[in-house]
Short mmCIF file of C-alpha atoms in Angstrom, two decimals:
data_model
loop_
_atom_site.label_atom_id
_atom_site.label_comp_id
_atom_site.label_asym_id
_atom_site.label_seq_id
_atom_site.Cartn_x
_atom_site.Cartn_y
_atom_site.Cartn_z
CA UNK A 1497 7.31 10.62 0.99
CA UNK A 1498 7.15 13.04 -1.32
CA UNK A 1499 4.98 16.78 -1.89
CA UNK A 1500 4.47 19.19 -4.73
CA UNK A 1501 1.88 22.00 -5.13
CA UNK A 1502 -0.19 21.73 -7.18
CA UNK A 1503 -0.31 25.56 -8.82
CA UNK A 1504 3.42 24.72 -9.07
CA UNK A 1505 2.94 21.73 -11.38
CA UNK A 1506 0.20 23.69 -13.48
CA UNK A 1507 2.53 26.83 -13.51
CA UNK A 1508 5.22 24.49 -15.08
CA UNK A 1509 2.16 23.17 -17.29
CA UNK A 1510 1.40 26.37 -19.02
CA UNK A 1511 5.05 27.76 -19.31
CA UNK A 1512 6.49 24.61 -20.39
CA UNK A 1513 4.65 22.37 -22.40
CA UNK A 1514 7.49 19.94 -23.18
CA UNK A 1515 7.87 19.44 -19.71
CA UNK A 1516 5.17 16.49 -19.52
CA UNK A 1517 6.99 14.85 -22.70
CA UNK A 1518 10.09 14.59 -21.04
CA UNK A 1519 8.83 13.85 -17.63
CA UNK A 1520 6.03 11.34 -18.07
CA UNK A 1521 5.14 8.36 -20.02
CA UNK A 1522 2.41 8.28 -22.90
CA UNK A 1523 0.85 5.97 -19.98
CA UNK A 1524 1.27 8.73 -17.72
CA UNK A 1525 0.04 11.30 -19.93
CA UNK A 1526 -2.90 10.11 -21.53
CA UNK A 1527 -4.40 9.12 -17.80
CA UNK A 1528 -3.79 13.09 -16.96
CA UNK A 1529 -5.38 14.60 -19.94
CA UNK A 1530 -8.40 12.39 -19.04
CA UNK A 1531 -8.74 14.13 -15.91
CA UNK A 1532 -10.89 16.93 -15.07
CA UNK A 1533 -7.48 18.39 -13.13
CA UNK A 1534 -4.97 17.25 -14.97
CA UNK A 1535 -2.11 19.04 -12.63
CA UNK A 1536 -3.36 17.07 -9.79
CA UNK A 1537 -2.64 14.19 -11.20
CA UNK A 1538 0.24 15.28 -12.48
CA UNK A 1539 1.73 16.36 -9.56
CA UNK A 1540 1.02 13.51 -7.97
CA UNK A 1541 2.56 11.42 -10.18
CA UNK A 1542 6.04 13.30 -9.83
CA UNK A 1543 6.08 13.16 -6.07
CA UNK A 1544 5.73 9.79 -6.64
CA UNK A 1545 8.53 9.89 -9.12
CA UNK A 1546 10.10 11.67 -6.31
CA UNK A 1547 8.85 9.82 -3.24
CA UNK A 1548 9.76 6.18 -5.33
CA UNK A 1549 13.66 7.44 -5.89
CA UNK A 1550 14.00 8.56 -1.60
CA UNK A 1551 12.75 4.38 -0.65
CA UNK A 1552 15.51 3.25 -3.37
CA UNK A 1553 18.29 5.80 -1.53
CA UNK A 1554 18.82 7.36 -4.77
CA UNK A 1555 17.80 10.30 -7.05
CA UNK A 1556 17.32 11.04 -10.81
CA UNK A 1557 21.06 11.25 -12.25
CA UNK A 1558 23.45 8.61 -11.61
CA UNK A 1559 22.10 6.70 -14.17
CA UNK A 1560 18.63 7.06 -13.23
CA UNK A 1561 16.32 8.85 -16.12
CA UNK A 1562 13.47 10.96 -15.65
CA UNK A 1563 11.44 7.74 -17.53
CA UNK A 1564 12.94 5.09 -15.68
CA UNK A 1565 10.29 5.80 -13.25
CA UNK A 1566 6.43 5.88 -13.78
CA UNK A 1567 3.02 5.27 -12.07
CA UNK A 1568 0.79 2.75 -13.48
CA UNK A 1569 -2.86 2.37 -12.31
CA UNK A 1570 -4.03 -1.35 -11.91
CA UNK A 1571 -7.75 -2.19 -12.56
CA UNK A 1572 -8.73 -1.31 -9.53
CA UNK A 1573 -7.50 2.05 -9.89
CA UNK A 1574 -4.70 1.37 -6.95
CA UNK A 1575 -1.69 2.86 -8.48
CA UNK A 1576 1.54 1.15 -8.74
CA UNK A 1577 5.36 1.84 -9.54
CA UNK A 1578 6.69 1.12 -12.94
CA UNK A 1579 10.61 0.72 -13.16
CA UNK A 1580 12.96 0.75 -16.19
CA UNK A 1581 16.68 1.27 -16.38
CA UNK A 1582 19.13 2.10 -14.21
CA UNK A 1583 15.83 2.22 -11.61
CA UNK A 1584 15.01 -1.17 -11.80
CA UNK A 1585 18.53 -2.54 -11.34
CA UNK A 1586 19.13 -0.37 -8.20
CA UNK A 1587 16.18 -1.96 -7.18
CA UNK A 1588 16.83 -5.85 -8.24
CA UNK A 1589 20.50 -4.85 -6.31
CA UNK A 1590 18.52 -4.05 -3.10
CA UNK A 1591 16.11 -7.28 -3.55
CA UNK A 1592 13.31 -5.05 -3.73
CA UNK A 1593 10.38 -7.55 -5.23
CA UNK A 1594 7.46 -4.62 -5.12
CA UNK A 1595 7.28 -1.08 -4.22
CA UNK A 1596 3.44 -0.18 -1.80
CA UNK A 1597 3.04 3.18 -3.72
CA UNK A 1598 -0.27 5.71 -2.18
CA UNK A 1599 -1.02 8.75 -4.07
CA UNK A 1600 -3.49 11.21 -2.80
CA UNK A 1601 -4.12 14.91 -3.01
CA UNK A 1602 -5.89 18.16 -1.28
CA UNK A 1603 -7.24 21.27 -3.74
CA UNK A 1604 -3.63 22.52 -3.22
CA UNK A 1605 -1.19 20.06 -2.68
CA UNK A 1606 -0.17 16.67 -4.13
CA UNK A 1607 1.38 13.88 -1.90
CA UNK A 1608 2.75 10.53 -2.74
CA UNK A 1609 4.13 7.28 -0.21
CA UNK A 1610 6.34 4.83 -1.62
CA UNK A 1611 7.74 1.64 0.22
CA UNK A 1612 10.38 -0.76 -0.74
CA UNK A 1613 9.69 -4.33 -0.07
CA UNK A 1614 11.97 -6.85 0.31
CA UNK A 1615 11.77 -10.43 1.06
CA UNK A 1616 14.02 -9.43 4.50
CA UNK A 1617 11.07 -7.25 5.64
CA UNK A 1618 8.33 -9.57 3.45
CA UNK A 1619 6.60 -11.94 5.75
CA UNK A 1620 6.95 -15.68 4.39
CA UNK A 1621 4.50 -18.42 3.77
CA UNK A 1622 5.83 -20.56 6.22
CA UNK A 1623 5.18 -17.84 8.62
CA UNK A 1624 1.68 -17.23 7.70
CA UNK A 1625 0.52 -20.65 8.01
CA UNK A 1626 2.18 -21.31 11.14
CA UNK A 1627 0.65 -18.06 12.72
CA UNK A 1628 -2.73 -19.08 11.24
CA UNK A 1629 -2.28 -22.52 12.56
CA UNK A 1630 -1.59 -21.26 15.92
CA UNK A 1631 -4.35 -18.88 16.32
CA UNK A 1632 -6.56 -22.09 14.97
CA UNK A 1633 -5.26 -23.87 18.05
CA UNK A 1634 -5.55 -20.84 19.93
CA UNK A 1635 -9.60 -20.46 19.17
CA UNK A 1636 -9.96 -24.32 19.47
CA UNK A 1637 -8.20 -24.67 22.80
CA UNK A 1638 -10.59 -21.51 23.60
CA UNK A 1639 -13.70 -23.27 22.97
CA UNK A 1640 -12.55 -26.36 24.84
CA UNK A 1641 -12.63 -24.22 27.48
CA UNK A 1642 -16.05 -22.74 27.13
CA UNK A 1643 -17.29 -26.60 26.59
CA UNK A 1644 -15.72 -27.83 29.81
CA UNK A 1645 -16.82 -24.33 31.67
CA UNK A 1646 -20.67 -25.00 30.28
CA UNK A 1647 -20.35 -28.68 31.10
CA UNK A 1648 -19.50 -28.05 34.84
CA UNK A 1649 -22.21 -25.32 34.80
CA UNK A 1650 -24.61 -27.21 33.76
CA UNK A 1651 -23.16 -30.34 36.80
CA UNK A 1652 -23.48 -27.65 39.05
CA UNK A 1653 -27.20 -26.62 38.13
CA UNK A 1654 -28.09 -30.18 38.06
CA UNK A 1655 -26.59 -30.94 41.57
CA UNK A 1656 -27.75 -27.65 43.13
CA UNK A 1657 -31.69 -29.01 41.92
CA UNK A 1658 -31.60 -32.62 42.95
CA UNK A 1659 -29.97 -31.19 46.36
CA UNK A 1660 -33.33 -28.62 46.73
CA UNK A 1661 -35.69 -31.50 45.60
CA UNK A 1662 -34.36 -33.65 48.35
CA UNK A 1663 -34.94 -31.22 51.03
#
């Protein structure tokens, strides 16, 4: 998890211009200067930068650029983590085959959520059929159940009417 304000990010906007060259990708940039608040989205993207770096156990140096690491926004508009470099092979070390990234943001403050996921943590497709198959037998040993429960009901009604008729 990572947070930034945002008046920080747009202080760093107007004093250093540069700042966004060497920080973010053309990608990067070109979805912020389409915004209405571009520092918002700005600053959200660098506490993902930020928030990204904490799940891999590392930070920027040792290797690890300030463009090895970048947000990317699917069709959908759900926002996912780009890696390059040094980034991506800490990442291909630890197994990690996708990174859950959430960005979201208040008037003041920007906050992103990034989670490593590896195939150890990863549930497998074995595992979801089998649990799917079992809650199939689950509902279907349910609604034998229910038929038998109805079925000896329904005895039971029958009995209890011939039984009045009689008398």
């Amino acid at each position: 998890v990572d947070m930034l304000e945002i008046a920080r990010m747009q202080r760093v906007l107007d004093t250093n211009p540069r700042f966004i060259e060497r920080v973010f990708t053309p990608e990067e940039r070109a979805y912020c200067a389409r915004c209405t608040r571009p520092a918002e989205h700005y600053a959200a993207r660098f506490a993902a930068h930020e928030a990204i770096l904490k799940a891999l156990g590392c930070g920027f140096g040792n290797g690890v650029g300030l463009l090895d690491v970048s947000v990317g926004r699917g069709e959908n508009g759900r926002p996912f983590a780009i890696l390059t470099g040094r980034a991506a092979e800490i990442a291909a070390d630890q197994g990690v085959r996708e990174i859950a990234l959430s960005l979201s943001h208040t008037h003041d403050v920007a906050v992103a959520n990034a989670v490593c996921v590896t195939d150890g943590v990863r549930p497998k497709q074995d595992e979801k059929a089998d649990a799917a198959s079992e809650l199939a037998a689950s509902f279907k040993e349910a609604r034998s159940v229910i038929d038998e429960l109805e079925r000896l009901q329904s005895k039971h009604i029958v009995q209890e009417t011939q039984s009045s008729q009689e008398v």
